[in-house]
Coordinates of C-alpha atoms in Angstrom, one line a residue:
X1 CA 0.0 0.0 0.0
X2 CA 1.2 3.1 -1.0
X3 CA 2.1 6.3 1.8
X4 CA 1.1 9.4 1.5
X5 CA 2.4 12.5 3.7
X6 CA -0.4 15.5 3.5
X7 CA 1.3 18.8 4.8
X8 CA -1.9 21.5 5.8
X9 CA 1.2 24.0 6.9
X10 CA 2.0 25.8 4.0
X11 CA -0.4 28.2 1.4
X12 CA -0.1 25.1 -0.8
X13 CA -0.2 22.4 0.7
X14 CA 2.1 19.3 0.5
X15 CA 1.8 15.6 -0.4
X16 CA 4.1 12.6 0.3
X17 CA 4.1 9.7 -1.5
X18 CA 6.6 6.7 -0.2
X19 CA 6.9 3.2 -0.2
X20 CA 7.7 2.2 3.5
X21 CA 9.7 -0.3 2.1
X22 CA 13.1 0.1 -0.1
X23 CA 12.6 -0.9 -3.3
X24 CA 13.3 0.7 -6.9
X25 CA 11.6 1.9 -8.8
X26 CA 12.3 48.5 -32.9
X27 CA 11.6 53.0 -32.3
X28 CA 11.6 55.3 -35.6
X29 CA 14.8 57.0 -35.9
X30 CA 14.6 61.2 -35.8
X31 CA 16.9 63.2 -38.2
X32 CA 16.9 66.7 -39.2
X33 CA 17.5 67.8 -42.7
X34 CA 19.1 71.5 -42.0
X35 CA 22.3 71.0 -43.3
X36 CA 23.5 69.6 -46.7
X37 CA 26.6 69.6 -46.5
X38 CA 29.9 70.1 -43.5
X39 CA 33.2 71.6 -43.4
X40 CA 35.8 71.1 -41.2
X41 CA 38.5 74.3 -40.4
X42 CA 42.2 74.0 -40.5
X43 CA 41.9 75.3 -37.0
X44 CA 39.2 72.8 -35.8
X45 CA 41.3 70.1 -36.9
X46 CA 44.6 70.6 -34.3
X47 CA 42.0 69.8 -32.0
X48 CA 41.0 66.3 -32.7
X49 CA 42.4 63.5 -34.7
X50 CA 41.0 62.7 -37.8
X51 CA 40.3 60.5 -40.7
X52 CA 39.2 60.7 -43.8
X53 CA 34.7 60.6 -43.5
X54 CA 33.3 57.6 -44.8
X55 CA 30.2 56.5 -45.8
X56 CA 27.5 55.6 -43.7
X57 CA 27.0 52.1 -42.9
X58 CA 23.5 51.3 -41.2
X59 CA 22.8 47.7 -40.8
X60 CA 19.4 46.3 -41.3
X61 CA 17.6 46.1 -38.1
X62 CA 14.8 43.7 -39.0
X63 CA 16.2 39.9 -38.2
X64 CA 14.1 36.9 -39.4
X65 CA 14.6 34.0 -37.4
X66 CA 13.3 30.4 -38.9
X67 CA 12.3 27.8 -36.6
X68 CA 11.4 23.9 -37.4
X69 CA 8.7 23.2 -35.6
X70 CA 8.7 19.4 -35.2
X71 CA 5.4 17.4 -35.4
X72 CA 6.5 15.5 -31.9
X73 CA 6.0 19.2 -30.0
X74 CA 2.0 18.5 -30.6
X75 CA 2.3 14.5 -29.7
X76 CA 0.9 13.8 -25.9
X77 CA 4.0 11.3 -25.5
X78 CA 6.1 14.6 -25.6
X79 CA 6.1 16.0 -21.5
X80 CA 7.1 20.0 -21.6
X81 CA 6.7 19.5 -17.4
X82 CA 5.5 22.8 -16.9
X83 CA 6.6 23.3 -13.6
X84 CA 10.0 23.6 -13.9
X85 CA 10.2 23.6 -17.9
X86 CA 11.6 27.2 -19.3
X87 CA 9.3 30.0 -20.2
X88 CA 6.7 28.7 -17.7
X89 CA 7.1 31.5 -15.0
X90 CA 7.3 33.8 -18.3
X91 CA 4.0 32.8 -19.0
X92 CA 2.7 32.8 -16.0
X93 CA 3.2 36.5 -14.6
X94 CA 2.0 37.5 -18.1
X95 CA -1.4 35.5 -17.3
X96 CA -1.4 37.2 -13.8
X97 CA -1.0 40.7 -15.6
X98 CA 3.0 41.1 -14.3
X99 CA 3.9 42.6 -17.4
X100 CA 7.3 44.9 -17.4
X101 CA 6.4 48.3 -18.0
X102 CA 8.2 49.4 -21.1
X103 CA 10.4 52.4 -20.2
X104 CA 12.4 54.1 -22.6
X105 CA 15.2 57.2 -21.4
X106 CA 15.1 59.0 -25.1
X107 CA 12.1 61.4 -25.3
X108 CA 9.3 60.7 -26.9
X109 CA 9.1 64.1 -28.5
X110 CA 13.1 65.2 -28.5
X111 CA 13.5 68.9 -28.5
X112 CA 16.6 68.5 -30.9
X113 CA 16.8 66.6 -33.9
X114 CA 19.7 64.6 -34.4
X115 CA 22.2 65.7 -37.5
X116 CA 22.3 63.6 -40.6
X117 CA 25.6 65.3 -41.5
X118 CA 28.8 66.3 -39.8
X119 CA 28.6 69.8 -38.5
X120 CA 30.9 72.9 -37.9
X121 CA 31.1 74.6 -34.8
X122 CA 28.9 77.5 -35.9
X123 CA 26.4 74.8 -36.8
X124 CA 26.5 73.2 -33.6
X125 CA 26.3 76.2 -31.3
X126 CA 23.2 76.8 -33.0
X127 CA 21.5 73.8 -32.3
X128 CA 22.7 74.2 -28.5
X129 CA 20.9 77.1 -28.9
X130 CA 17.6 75.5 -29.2
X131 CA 18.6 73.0 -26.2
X132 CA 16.7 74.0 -22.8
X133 CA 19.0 72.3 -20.6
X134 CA 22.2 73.9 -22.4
X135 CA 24.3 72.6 -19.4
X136 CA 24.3 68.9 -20.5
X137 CA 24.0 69.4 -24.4
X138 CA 27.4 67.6 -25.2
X139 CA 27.0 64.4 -23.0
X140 CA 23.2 64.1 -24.3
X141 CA 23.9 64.6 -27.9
X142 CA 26.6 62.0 -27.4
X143 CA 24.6 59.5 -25.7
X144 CA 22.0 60.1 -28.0
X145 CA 24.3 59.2 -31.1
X146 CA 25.3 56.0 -29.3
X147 CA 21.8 54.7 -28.8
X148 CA 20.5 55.2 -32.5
X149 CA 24.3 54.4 -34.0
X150 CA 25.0 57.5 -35.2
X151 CA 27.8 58.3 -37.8
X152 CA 31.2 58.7 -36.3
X153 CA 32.1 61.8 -38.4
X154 CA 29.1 63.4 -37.2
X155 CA 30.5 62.2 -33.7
X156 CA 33.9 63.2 -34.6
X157 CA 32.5 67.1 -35.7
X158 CA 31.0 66.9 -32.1
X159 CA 34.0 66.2 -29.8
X160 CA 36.1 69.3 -32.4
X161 CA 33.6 71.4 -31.5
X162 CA 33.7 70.8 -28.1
X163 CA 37.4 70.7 -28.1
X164 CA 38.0 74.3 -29.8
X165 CA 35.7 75.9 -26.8
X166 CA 38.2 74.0 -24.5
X167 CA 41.6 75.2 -25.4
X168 CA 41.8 71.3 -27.3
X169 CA 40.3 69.5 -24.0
X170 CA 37.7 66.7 -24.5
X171 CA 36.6 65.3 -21.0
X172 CA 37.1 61.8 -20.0
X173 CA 33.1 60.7 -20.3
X174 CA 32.6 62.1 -23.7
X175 CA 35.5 60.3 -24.8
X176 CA 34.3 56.8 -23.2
X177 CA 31.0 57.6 -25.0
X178 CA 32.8 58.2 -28.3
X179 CA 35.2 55.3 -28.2
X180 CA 32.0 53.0 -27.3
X181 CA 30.5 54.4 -30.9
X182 CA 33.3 53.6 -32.6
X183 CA 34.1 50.1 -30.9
X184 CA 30.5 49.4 -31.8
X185 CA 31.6 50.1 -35.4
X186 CA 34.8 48.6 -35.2
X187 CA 36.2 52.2 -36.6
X188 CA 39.8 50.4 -35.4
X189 CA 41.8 53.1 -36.7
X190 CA 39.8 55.5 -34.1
X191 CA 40.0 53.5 -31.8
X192 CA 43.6 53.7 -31.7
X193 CA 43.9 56.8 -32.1
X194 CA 41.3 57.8 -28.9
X195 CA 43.4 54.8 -27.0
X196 CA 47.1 57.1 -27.6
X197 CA 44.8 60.0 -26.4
X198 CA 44.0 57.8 -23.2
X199 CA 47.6 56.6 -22.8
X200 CA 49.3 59.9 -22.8
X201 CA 46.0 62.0 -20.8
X202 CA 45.5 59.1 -17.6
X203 CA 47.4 57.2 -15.9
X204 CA 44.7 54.5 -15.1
X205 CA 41.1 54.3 -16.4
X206 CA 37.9 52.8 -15.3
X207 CA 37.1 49.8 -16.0
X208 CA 34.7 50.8 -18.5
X209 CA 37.5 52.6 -20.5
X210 CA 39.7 49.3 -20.1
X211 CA 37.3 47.0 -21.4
X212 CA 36.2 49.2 -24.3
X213 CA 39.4 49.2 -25.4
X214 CA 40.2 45.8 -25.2
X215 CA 37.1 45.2 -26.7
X216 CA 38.2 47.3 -29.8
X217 CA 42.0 46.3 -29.9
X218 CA 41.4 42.4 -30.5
X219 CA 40.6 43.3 -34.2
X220 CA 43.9 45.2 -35.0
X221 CA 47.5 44.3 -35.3
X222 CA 48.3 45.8 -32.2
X223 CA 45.7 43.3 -30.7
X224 CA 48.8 42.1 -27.8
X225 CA 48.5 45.3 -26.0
X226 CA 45.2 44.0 -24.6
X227 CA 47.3 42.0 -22.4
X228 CA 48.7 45.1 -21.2
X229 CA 45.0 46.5 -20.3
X230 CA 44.2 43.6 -19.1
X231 CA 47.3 43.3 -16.5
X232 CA 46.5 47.2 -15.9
X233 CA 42.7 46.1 -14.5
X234 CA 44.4 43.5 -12.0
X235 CA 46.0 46.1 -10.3
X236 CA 42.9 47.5 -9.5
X237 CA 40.6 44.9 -9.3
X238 CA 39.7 41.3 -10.8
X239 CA 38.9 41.3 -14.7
X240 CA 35.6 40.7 -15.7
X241 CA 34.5 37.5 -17.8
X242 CA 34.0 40.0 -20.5
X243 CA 38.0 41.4 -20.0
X244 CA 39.2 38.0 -20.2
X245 CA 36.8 36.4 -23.2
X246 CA 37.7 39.2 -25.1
X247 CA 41.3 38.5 -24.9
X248 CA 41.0 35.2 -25.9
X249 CA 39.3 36.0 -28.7
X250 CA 41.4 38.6 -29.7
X251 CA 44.2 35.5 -29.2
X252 CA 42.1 33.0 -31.3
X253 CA 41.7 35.7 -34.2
X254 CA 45.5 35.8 -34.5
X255 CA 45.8 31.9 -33.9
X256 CA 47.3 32.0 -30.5
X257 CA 45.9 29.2 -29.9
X258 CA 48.1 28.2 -26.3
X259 CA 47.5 31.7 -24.8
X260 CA 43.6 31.2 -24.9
X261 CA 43.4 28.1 -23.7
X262 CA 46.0 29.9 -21.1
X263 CA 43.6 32.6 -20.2
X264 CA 41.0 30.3 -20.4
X265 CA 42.4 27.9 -17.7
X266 CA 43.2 31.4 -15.7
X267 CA 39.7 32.6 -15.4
X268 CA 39.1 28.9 -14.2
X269 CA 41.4 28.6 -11.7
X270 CA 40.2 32.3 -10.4
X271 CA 36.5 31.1 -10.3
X272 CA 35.5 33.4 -13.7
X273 CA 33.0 31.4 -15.1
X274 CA 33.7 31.9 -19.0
X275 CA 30.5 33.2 -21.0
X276 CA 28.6 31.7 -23.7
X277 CA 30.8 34.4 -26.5
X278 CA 34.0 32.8 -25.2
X279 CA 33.0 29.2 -25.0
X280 CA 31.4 29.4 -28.6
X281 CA 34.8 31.4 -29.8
X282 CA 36.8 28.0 -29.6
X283 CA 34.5 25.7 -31.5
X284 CA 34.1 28.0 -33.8
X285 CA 37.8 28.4 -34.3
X286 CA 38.4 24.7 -34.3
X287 CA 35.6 24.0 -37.4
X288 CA 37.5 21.5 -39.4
X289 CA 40.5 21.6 -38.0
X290 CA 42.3 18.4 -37.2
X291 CA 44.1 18.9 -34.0
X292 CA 43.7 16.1 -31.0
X293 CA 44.9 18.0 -28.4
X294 CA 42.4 20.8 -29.1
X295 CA 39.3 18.6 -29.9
X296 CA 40.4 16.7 -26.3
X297 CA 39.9 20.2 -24.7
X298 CA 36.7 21.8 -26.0
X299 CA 35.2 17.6 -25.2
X300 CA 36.4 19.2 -21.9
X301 CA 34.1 22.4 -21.8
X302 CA 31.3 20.6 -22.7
X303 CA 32.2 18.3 -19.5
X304 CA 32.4 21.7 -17.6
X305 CA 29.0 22.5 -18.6
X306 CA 27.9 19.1 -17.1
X307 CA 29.6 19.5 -13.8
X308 CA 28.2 22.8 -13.5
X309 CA 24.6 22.2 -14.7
X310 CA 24.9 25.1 -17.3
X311 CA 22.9 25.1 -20.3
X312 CA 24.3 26.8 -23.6
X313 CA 22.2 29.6 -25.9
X314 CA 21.1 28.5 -29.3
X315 CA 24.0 30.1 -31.3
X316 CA 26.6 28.3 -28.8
X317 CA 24.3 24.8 -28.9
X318 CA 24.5 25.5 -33.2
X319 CA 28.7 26.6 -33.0
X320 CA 28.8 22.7 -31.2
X321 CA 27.1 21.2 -34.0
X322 CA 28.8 22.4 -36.4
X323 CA 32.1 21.8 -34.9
X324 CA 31.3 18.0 -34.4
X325 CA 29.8 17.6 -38.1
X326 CA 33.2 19.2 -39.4
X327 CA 35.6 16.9 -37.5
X328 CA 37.4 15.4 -40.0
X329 CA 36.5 11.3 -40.2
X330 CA 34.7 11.2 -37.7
X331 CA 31.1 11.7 -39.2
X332 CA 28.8 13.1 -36.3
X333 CA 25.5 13.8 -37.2
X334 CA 23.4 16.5 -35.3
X335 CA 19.6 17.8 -34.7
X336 CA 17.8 19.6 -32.2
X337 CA 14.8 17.4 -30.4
X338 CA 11.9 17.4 -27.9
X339 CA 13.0 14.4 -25.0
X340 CA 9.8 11.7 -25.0
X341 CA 8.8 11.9 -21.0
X342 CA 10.1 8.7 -20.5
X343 CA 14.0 10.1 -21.3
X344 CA 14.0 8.7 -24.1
X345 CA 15.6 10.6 -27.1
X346 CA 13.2 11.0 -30.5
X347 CA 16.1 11.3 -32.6
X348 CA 18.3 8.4 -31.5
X349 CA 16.3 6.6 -29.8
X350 CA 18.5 6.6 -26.4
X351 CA 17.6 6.8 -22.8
X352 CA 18.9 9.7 -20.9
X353 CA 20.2 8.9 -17.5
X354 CA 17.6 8.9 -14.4
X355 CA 16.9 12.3 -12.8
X356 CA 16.9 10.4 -9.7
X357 CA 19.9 10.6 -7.4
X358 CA 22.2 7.0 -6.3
X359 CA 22.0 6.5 -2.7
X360 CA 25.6 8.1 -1.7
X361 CA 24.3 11.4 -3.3
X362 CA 20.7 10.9 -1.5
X363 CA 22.3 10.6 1.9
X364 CA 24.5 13.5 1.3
X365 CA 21.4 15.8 0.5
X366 CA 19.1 14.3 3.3
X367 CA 22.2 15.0 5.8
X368 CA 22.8 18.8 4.6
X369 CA 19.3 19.6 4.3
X370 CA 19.2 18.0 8.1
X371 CA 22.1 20.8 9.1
X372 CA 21.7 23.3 6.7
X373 CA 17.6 23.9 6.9
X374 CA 16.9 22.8 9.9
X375 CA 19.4 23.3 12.3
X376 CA 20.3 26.6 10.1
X377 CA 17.7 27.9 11.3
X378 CA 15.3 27.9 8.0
X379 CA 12.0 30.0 9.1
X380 CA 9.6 29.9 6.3
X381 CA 6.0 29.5 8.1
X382 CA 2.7 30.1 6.2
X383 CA 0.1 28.4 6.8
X384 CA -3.6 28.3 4.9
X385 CA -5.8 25.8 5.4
X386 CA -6.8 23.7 2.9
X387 CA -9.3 20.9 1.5
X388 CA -10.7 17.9 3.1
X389 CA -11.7 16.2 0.3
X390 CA -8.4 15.9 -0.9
X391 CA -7.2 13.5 2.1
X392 CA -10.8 11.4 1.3
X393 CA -9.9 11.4 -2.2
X394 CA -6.2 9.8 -1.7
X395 CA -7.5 7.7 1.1
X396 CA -10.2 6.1 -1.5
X397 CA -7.1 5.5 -3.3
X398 CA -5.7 3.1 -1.1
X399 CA -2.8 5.4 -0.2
X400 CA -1.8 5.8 3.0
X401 CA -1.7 9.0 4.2
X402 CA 0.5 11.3 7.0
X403 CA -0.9 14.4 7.4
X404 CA 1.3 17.0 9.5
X405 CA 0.7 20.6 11.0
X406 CA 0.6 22.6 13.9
X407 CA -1.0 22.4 17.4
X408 CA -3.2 25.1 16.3
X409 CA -4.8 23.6 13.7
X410 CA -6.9 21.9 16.6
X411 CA -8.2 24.8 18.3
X412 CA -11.7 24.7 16.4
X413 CA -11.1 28.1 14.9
X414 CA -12.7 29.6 12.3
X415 CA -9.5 28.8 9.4
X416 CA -10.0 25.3 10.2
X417 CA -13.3 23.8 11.4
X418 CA -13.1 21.0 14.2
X419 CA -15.7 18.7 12.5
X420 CA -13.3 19.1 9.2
X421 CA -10.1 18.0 11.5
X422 CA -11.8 15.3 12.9
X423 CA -13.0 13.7 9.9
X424 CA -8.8 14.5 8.5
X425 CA -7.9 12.3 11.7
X426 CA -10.3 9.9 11.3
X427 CA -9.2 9.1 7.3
X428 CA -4.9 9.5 8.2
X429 CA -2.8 8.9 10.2
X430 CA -2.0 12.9 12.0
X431 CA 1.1 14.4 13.9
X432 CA 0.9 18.2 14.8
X433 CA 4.2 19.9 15.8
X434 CA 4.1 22.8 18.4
X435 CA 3.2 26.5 16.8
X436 CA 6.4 27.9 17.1
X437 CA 7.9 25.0 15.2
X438 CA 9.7 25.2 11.6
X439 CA 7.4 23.3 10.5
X440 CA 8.1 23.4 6.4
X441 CA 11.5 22.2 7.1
X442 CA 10.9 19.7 9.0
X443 CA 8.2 18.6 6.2
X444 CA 10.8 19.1 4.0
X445 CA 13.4 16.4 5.8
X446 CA 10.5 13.6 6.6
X447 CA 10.1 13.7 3.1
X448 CA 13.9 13.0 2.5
X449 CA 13.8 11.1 5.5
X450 CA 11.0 8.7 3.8
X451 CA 13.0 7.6 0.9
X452 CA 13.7 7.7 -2.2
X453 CA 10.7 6.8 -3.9
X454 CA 8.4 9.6 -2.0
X455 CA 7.2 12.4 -3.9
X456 CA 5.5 15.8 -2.5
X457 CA 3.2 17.8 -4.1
X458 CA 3.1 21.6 -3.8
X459 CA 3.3 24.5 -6.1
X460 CA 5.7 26.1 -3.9
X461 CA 9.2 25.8 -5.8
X462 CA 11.1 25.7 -2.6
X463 CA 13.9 28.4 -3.7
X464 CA 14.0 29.7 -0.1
X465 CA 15.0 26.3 1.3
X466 CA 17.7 26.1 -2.0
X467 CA 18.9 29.1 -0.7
X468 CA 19.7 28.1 2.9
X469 CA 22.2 25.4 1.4
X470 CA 25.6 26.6 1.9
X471 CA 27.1 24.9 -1.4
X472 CA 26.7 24.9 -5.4
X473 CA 26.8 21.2 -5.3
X474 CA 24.2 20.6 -2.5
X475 CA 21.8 23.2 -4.0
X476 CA 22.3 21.1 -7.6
X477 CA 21.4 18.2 -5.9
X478 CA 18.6 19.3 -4.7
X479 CA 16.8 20.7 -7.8
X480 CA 17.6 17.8 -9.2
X481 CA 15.5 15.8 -6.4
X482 CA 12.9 18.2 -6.4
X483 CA 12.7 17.8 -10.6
X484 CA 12.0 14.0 -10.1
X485 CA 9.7 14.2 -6.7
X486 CA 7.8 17.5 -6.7
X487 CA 4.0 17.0 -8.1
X488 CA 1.7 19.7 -8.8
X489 CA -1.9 19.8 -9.7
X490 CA -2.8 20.0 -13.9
X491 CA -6.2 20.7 -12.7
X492 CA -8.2 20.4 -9.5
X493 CA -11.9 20.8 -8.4
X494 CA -13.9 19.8 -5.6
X495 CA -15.1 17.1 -5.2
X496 CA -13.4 15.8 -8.7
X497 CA -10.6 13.3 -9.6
X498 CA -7.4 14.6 -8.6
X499 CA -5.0 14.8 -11.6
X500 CA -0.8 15.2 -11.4
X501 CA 1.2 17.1 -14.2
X502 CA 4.1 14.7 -14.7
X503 CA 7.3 13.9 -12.9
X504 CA 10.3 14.4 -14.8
X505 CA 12.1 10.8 -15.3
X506 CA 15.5 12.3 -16.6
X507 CA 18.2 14.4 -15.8
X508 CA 18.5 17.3 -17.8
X509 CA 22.3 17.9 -18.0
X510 CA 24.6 17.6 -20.5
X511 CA 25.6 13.4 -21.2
X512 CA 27.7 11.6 -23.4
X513 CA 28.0 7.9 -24.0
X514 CA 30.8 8.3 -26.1
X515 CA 29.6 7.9 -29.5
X516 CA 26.8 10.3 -28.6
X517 CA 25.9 13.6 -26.8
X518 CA 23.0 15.2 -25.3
X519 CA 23.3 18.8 -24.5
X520 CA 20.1 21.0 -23.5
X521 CA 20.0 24.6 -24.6
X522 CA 18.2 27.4 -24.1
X523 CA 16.0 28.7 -27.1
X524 CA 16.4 32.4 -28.3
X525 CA 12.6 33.0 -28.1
X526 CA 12.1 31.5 -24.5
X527 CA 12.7 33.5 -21.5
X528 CA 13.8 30.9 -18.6
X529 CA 13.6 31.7 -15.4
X530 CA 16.7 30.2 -13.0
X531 CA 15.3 27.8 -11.2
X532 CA 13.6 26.3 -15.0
X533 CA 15.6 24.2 -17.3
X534 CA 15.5 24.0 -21.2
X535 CA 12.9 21.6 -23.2
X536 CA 14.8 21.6 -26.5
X537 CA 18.2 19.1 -26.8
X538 CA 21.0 18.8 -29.4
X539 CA 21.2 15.2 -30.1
X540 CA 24.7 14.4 -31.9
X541 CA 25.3 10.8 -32.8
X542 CA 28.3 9.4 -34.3
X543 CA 27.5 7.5 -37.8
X544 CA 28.3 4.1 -38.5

């Protein structure tokens, strides 16, 4: 007979299921058209470095993404587990009317236009003149031309303008904002030249102005000194992922290929967790490229992402196929699938490994979550009270149930009536802790405590408890036993059959066998929340 542990503690309450018994089982853009054409002075020019102007180069804004839809996604063997699969939370605060407002810092009426040409600095003084707030007129029109991409000669004419009113002085943020246009444009000549402007004005920068510059110096021929930068930022503070992925990609462009793999092990071995730009950079340098040693370490990253329970983008998850199908004589064979809800893989037909933990690893959690929640001092108490016929309902079930609360749950108070609490104890069996006690915590461990075969049902996802444990690998081991335990209701009414959205069976983590992989990834167009994981997998399988 199956067990079932009824929690009335919570605003949601909580079921356990056990054995008793081990066994297993995009905005317009807004030009003026005042001035046709520009000059600069001779005089204007000792001011500012410049280039010869260049034509404008707008790229297209509209992006049209294709996506195979397979037939599987509308098959009922296919489980999306809603409760922890991604975009759910998405959907839900959009169903609850959460919505983010949609804020947007540039005017919606903008009391100056923004130039379509470069102008002189009779030009501009008379478009300050039309500026109320004449006091911050440079640094708006220069964040202005960042936001919609503006030209960088008409960025250029601004900062000589500004310079001739300041005996040849541009200040330090308009020349951050101006080196962030042209880094955006990869103007690399500019950028060298704002970076000797930088070198011979400061002694140190922010960190902004380092990794701008780093950011613009990977594509040029003087791409090394970005080890320089980057040295400069660790004598103020640690480098950012973005400082040292930038590096190595500045190293891969130029095919250093042992210093960034060198970098790479050094944000490691600082705790820099690499991002998805940097991991994608190697595989996409290694496409086709017949090297053991390298293929040896990016089979490495992928093992990374395993051990850390990290789930790749879509253009990372498509820079991995493409680098297995290009390995020379090797002929691995990729797709992106939709996991049957038994594990079982649609494309290869292979199982992917149980969600459920061994018994070392189920131990170690029930032992933490004894120290950690409990004796840390977990205090989550809410308590609603809840249905009656749901404990007749599992009882007519032949399950077993345990129901456990609080001492005051048998006052005969209004929030829960003593006829309904008698009939509760008269259907299960009933243990009610004192008031003051943690009581979801301790729900929490008798359901560990019960085995591994129980399962609880609430639609409480438990992240407070998560956070109490004081380690990455004790919190992953947890989500992973709440994945494979936690039930929820698909629909419930009064009265009505009681029905369970599913349990997921797998573990959804990167996994090899070898001759194949299974990576989940996160889809461009959903929005997953942290404590979701990703429905769509890249299955690669190694042809016969």
């Amino acid at each position: 007979m199956m067990t079932l542990l009824l929690s009335f503690c919570r605003s949601l309450q909580m079921l356990w299921k056990n054995r008793l018994y081990p066994g297993s089982s995009p905005r317009n853009w807004t030009f003026s058209v005042l001035y046709s054409y520009f000059h600069f002075s001779k005089k204007e020019q000792r001011y500012f470095s410049f280039t010869l102007p260049f034509q404008r180069n707008i790229k297209a804004t509209n992006f049209l993404i294709s996506k195979a839809i397979s037939s599987n996604k509308s098959d009922k063997d296919t489980s999306r587990h809603p409760l922890f699969s991604a975009g759910t939370a998405k959907k839900k605060s959009e169903i609850l009317g959460y919505k983010k407002d949609q804020q947007h810092c540039f005017p919606s009426s903008s009391p100056v236009l923004l130039p379509t040409k470069p102008l002189n600095s009779e030009e501009w003084e008379k478009v300050k003149e039309n500026f109320e707030q004449k006091n911050i007129f440079e640094h708006w029109m220069m964040e202005q031309m960042i936001k919609y991409n503006c030209s960088i000669d008409i960025a250029k004419s601004l900062l000589s303008w500004i310079a001739r009113k300041n005996n040849g002085i541009v200040d330090y943020k308009l020349l951050i904002g101006y080196l962030t246009l042209c880094v955006s444009q990869r103007q690399t000549a500019e950028i060298i030249d704002v970076y000797e402007i930088m070198k011979t004005r400061y002694k140190t920068l922010e960190h902004e102005g380092y990794t701008l510059l780093i950011q613009g110096l990977i594509h040029s021929d003087r791409w090394r000194e970005t080890l320089i930068l980057l040295e400069d930022i660790k004598k103020i503070m640690s480098p950012s992922k973005r400082n040292y992925g930038d590096c190595i990609k500045g190293a891969l462009l130029h095919r250093e290929m042992n210093l960034a793999w060198n970098l790479y092990f050094e944000m490691l071995n600082h705790r820099i967790i690499p991002n998805w730009e940097t991991f994608q950079a190697f595989f996409d340098f290694a496409k086709g490229v017949k090297n053991n040693e390298f293929e040896r370490r990016l089979l490495d990253i992928l093992l990374y992402l395993r051990n850390n329970q990290m789930y790749p983008n879509e253009p990372f998850a498509q820079s991995i196929k493409i680098w297995f199908e290009s390995i020379p004589e090797k002929k691995w064979k990729g797709e992106s699938v939709i996991i049957h809800k038994s594990g079982q893989c649609l494309a290869c037909g292979r199982m992917l490994e149980s969600i459920h933990l061994n018994s070392e690893e189920y131990e170690f959690l029930k032992q933490r979550v004894l120290k950690d929640i409990l004796d840390g001092g977990d205090q989550y108490r809410k308590t609603t009270p809840k249905l009656l016929d749901i404990v007749s309902q599992l009882t007519k079930q032949n399950f077993q149930v345990l129901v456990l609360g609080r001492k005051h749950m048998l006052n005969g108070r209004s929030r829960w009536h003593k006829n309904e609490m008698t009939a509760v104890q008269n259907m299960a069996y009933c243990f009610f802790a004192d008031n003051v006690s943690e009581d979801d915590a301790f729900l929490l461990y008798a359901t560990l405590h019960s085995g591994n075969q129980c399962r609880f049902l609430t639609r409480d996802l438990m992240r407070d408890h998560k956070a109490c444990l004081t380690d990455e690998k004790t919190q992953q081991l947890f989500f992973r036993w709440q994945q494979g335990h936690q039930l929820v209701f698909l629909n419930y009414y009064p009265g009505k059959k009681i029905i369970f959205q599913s349990v997921l069976t797998y573990n959804t983590v990167v996994q090899t066998t070898g001759d194949s992989w299974h990576i989940p990834y996160d889809e461009n167009i959903v929005e997953r929340y942290s404590y979701e994981v990703p429905t769509k997998w890249l299955c690669l399988q190694q042809q016969n």
